[in-house]
XYZ file of N, CA and C in Angstrom:
270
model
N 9.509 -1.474 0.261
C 8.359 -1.885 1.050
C 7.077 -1.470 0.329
N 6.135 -2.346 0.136
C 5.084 -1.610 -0.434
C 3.471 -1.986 0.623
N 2.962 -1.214 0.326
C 1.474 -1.265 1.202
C 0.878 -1.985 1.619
N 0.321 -1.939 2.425
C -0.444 -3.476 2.867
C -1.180 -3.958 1.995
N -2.316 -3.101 2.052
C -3.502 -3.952 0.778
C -2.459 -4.389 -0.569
N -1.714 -3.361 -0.750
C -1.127 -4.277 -2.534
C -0.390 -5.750 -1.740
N 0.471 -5.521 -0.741
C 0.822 -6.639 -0.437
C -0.491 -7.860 -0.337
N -1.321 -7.420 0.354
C -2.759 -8.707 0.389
C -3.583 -8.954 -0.780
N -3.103 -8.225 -2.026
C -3.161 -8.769 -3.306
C -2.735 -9.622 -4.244
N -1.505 -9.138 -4.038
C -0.306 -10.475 -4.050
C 0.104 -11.502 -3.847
N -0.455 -11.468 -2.596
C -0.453 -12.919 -1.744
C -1.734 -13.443 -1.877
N -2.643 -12.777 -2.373
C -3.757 -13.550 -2.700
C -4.294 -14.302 -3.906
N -3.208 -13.465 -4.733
C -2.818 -14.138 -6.429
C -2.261 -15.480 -5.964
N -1.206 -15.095 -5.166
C -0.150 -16.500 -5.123
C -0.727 -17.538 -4.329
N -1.786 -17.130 -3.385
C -2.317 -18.679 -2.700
C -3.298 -18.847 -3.260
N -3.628 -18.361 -4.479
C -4.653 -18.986 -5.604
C -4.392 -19.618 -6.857
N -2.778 -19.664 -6.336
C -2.102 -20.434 -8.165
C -1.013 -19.153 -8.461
N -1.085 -18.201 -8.377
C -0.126 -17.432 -8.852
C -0.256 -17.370 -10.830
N -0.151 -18.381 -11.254
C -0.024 -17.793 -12.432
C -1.835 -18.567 -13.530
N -2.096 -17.875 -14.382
C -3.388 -18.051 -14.619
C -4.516 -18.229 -13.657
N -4.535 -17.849 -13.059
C -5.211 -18.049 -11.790
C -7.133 -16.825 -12.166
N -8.320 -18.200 -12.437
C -9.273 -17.465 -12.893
C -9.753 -16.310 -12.271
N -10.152 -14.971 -12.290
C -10.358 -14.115 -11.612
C -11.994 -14.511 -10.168
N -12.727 -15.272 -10.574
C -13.411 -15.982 -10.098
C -13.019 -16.924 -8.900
N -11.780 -17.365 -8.865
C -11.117 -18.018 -7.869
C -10.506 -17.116 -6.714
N -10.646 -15.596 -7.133
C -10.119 -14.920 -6.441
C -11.241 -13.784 -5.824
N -11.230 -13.884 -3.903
C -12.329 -12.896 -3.222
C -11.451 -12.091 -3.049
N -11.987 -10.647 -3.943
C -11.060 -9.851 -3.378
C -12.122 -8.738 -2.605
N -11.896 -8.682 -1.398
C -13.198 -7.657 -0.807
C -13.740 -6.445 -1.508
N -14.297 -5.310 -1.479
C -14.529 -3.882 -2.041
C -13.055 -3.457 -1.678
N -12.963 -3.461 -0.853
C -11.486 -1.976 -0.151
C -10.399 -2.399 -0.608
N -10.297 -3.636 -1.727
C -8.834 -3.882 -2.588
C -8.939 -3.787 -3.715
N -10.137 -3.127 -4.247
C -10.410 -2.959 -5.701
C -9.276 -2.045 -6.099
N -8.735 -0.786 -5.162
C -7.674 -0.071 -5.590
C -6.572 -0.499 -5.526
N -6.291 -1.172 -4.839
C -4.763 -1.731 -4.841
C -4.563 -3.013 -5.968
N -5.548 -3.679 -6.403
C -5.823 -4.547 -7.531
C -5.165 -3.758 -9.035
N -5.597 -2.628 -9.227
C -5.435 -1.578 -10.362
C -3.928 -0.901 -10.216
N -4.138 -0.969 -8.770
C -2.307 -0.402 -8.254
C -1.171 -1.593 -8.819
N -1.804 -2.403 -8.314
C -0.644 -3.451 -8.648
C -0.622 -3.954 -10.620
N -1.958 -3.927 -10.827
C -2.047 -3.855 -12.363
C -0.512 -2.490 -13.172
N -0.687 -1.949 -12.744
C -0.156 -0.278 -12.905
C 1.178 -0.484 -12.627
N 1.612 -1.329 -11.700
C 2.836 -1.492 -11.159
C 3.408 -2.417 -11.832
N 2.681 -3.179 -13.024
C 3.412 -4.386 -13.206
C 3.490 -5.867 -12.077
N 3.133 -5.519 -11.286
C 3.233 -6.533 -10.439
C 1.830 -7.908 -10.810
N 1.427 -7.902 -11.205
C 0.228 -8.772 -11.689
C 0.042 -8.710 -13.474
N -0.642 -10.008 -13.684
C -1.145 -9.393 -15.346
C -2.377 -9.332 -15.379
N -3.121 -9.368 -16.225
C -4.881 -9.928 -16.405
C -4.910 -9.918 -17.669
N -5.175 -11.137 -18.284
C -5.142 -11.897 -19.647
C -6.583 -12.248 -19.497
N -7.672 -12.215 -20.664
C -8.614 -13.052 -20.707
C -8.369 -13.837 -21.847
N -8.562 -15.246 -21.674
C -8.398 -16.848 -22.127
C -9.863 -17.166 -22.312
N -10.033 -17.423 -23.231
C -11.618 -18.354 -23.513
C -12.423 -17.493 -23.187
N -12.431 -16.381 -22.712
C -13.609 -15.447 -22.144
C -13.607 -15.495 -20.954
N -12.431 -15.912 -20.419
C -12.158 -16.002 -18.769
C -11.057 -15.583 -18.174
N -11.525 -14.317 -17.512
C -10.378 -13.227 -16.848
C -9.212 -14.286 -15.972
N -8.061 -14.163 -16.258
C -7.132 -14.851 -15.614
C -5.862 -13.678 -15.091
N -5.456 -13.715 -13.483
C -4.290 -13.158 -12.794
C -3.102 -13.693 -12.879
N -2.079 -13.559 -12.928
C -0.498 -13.949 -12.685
C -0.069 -13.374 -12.453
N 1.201 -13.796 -10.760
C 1.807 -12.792 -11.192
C 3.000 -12.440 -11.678
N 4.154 -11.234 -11.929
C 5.164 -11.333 -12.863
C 6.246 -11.466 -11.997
N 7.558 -11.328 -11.990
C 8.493 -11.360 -11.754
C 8.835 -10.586 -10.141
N 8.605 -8.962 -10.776
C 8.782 -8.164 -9.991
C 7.408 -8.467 -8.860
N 6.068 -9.099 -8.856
C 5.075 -9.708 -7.918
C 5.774 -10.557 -7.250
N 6.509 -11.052 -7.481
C 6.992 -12.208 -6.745
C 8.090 -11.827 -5.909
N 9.209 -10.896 -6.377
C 10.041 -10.300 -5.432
C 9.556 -9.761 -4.121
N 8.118 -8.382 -4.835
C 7.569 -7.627 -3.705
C 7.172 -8.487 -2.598
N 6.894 -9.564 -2.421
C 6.480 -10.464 -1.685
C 6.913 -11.550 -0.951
N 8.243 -11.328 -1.606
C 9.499 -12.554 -1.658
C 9.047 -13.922 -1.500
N 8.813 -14.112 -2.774
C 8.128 -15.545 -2.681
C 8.545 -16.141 -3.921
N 8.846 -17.412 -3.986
C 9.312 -18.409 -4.644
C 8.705 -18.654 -6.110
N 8.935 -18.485 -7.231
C 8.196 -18.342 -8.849
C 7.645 -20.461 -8.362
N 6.645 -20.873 -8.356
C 6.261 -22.183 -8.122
C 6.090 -23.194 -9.598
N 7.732 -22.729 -10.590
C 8.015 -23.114 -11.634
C 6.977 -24.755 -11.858
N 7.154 -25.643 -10.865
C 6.426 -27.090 -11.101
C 5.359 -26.781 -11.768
N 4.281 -26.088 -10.825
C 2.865 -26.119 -11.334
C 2.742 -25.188 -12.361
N 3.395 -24.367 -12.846
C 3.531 -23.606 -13.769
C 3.579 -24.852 -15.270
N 5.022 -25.349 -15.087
C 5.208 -25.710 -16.149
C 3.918 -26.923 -16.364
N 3.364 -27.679 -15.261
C 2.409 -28.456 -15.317
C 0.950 -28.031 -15.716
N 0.961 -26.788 -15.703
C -0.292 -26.150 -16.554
C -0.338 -25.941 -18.040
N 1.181 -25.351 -18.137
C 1.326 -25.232 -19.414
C 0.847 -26.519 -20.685
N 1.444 -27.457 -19.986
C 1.781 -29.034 -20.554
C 0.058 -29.497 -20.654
N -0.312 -29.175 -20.092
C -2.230 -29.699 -19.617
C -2.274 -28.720 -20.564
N -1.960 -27.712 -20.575
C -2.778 -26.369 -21.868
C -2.337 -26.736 -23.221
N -0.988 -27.382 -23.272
C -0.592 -28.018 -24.638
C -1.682 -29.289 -25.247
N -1.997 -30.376 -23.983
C -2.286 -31.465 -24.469
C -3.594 -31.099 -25.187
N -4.472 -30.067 -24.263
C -5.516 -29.836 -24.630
C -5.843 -29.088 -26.122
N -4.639 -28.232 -26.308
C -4.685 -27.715 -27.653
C -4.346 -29.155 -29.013
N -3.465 -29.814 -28.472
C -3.269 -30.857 -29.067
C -4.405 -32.083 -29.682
N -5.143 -32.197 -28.647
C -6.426 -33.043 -28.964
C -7.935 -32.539 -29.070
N -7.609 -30.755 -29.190
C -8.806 -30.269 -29.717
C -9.568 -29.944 -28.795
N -9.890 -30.105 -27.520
C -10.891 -29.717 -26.430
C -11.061 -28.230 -26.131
């Protein structure tokens, strides 16, 4: 079982995309700034910056704590949009 706020972190990654998900897309109030770093710490989230733009996902074990479904489609459909784009230079 883990905490509330890390839990309302989690779930706030995942109803924002779950994986690359811009940090900008995500309100996280003041009073979850710690559980943000908790869950960083825990593995349960990543934070990659891309282009100069902080991006969340989360990992494996994020997705258990929460029991929620890896949303493989849009995953792999980002990837493929991130290929084309490397592909034709943009």
């Amino acid at each position: 079982m883990i905490s509330g706020d890390l839990q309302r972190v989690l779930e706030e990654v995942y109803r924002a995309g779950a994986h690359r998900v811009p940090a900008d897309d995500i309100d996280w109030p003041q009073e979850l700034h710690a559980a943000v770093f908790r869950a960083l710490n825990m593995q349960y989230i990543t934070r990659r910056e891309i282009d100069g733009s902080v991006r969340f996902s989360l990992t494996q074990a994020g997705y258990r704590a929460i029991d929620a479904e890896v949303p493989w489609g849009r995953i792999l459909r980002q990837r493929m949009r991130d290929l084309m784009r490397m592909a034709t230079g943009r």
